[in-house]
CSV table of C-alpha atoms in Angstrom, one decimal:
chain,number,residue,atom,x,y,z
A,1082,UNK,CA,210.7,-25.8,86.9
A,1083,UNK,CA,212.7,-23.4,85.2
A,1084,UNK,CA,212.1,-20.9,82.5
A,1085,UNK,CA,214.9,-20.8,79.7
A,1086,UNK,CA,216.5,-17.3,80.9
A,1087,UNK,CA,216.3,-19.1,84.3
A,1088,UNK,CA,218.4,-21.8,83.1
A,1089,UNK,CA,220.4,-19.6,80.7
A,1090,UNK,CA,221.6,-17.1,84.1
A,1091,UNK,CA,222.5,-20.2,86.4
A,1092,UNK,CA,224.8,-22.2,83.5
A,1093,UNK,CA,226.3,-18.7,83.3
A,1094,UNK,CA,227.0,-17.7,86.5
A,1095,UNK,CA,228.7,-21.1,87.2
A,1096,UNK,CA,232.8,-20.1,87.5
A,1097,UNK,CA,234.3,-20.8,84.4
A,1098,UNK,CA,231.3,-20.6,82.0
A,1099,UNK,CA,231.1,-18.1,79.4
A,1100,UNK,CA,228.8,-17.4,76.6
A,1101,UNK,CA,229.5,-17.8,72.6
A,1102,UNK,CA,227.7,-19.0,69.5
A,1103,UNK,CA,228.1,-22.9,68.6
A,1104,UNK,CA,226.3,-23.9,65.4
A,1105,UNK,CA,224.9,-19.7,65.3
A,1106,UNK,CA,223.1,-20.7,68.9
A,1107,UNK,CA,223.7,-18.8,72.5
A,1108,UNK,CA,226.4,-21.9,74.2
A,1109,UNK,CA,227.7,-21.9,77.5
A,1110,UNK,CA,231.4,-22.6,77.6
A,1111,UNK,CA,234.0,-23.4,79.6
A,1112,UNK,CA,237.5,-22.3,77.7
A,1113,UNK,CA,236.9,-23.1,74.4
A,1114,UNK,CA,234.7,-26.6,75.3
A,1115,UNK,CA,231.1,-26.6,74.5
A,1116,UNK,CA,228.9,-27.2,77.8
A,1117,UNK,CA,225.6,-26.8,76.8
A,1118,UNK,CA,222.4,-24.1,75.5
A,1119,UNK,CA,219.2,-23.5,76.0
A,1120,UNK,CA,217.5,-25.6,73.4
A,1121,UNK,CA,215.5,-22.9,71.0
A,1122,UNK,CA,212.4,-25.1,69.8
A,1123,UNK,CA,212.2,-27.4,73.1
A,1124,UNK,CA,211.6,-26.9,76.5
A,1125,UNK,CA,215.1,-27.9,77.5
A,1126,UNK,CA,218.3,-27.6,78.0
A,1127,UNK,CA,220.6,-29.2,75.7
A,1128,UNK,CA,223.9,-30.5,77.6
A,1129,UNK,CA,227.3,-32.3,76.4
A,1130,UNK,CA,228.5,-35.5,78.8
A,1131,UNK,CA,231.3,-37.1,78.4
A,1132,UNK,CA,230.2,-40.0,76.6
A,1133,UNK,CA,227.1,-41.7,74.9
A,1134,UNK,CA,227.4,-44.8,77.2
A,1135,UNK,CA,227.1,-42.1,80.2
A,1136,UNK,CA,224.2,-40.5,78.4
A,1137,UNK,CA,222.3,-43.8,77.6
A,1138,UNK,CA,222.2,-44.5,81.6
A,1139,UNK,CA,221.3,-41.2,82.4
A,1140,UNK,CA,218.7,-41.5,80.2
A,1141,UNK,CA,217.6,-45.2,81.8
A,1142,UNK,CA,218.2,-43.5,85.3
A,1143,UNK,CA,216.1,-40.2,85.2
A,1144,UNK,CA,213.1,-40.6,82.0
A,1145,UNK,CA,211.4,-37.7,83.8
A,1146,UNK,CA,214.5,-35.1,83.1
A,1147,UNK,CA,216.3,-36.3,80.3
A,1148,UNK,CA,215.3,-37.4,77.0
A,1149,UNK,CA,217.0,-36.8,73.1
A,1150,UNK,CA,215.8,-36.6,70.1
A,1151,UNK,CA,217.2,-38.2,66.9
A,1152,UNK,CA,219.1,-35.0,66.1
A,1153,UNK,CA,221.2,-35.9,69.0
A,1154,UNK,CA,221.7,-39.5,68.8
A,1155,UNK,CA,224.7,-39.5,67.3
A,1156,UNK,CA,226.2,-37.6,70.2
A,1157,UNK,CA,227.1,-37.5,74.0
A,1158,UNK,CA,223.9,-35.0,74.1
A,1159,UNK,CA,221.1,-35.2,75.9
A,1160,UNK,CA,218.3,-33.0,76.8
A,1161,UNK,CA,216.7,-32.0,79.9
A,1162,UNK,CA,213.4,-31.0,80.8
A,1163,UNK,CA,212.8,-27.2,81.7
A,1164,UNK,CA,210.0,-28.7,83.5
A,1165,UNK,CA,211.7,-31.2,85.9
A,1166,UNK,CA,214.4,-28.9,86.3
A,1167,UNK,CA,216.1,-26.7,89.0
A,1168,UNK,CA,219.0,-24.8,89.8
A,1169,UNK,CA,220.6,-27.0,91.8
A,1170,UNK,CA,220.5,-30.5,89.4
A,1171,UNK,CA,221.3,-28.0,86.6
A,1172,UNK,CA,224.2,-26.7,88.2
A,1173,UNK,CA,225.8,-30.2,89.3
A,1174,UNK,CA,225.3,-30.7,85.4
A,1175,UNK,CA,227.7,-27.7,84.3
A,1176,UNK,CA,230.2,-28.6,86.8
A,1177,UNK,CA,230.3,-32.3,86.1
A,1178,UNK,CA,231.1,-31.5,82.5
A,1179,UNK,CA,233.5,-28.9,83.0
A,1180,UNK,CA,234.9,-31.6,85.5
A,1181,UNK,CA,235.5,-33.8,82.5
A,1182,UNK,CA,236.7,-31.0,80.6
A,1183,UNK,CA,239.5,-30.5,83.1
A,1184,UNK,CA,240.2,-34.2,83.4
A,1185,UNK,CA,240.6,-34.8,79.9
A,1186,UNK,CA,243.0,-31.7,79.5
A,1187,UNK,CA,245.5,-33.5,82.2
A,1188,UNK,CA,245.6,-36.1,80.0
């Protein structure tokens, strides 16, 4: 279980990730890609993947940790679970998207 400055310092101190408003919210970044933010009004995280087939597994995968809400349907968003949480599964999460970042700027 983390808290939300918990999960705020590790997506931060992941190489690469920097901090700047996205939609007037605290967003971690990597260059000038969203990665994710500490979800204000749930007890989440709120995370970009690289697509909403990938999400919709996820989803299947791990209903304990990740969940969305109708807000994010539309996108490759999902949310996970302060709750179910740790540093470690949240920091393969930041590096997987900034791995797809990277990919997609060999492209």
């Amino acid at each position: 279980m983390l808290s939300k400055a918990e999960a705020r310092k590790i997506m931060l101190a992941v190489k690469g990730a920097s901090e700047a408003p996205y939609f007037g919210k605290p967003s971690v970044f990597y260059g000038e890609s969203f990665v994710g933010r500490v979800h204000d009004k749930e007890e989440a995280v709120a995370l970009r993947v690289g697509t909403i087939e990938m999400r919709d597994v996820m989803l299947e995968a791990e209903p304990g940790l990740f969940y969305i809400t109708d807000h994010y349907k539309p996108w490759p968003m999902l949310l996970a679970r302060l709750k179910a949480l740790d540093k470690t599964v949240l920091e393969e999460l930041v590096l997987a998207r900034m791995g797809e970042i990277d990919a997609k700027a060999k492209k």
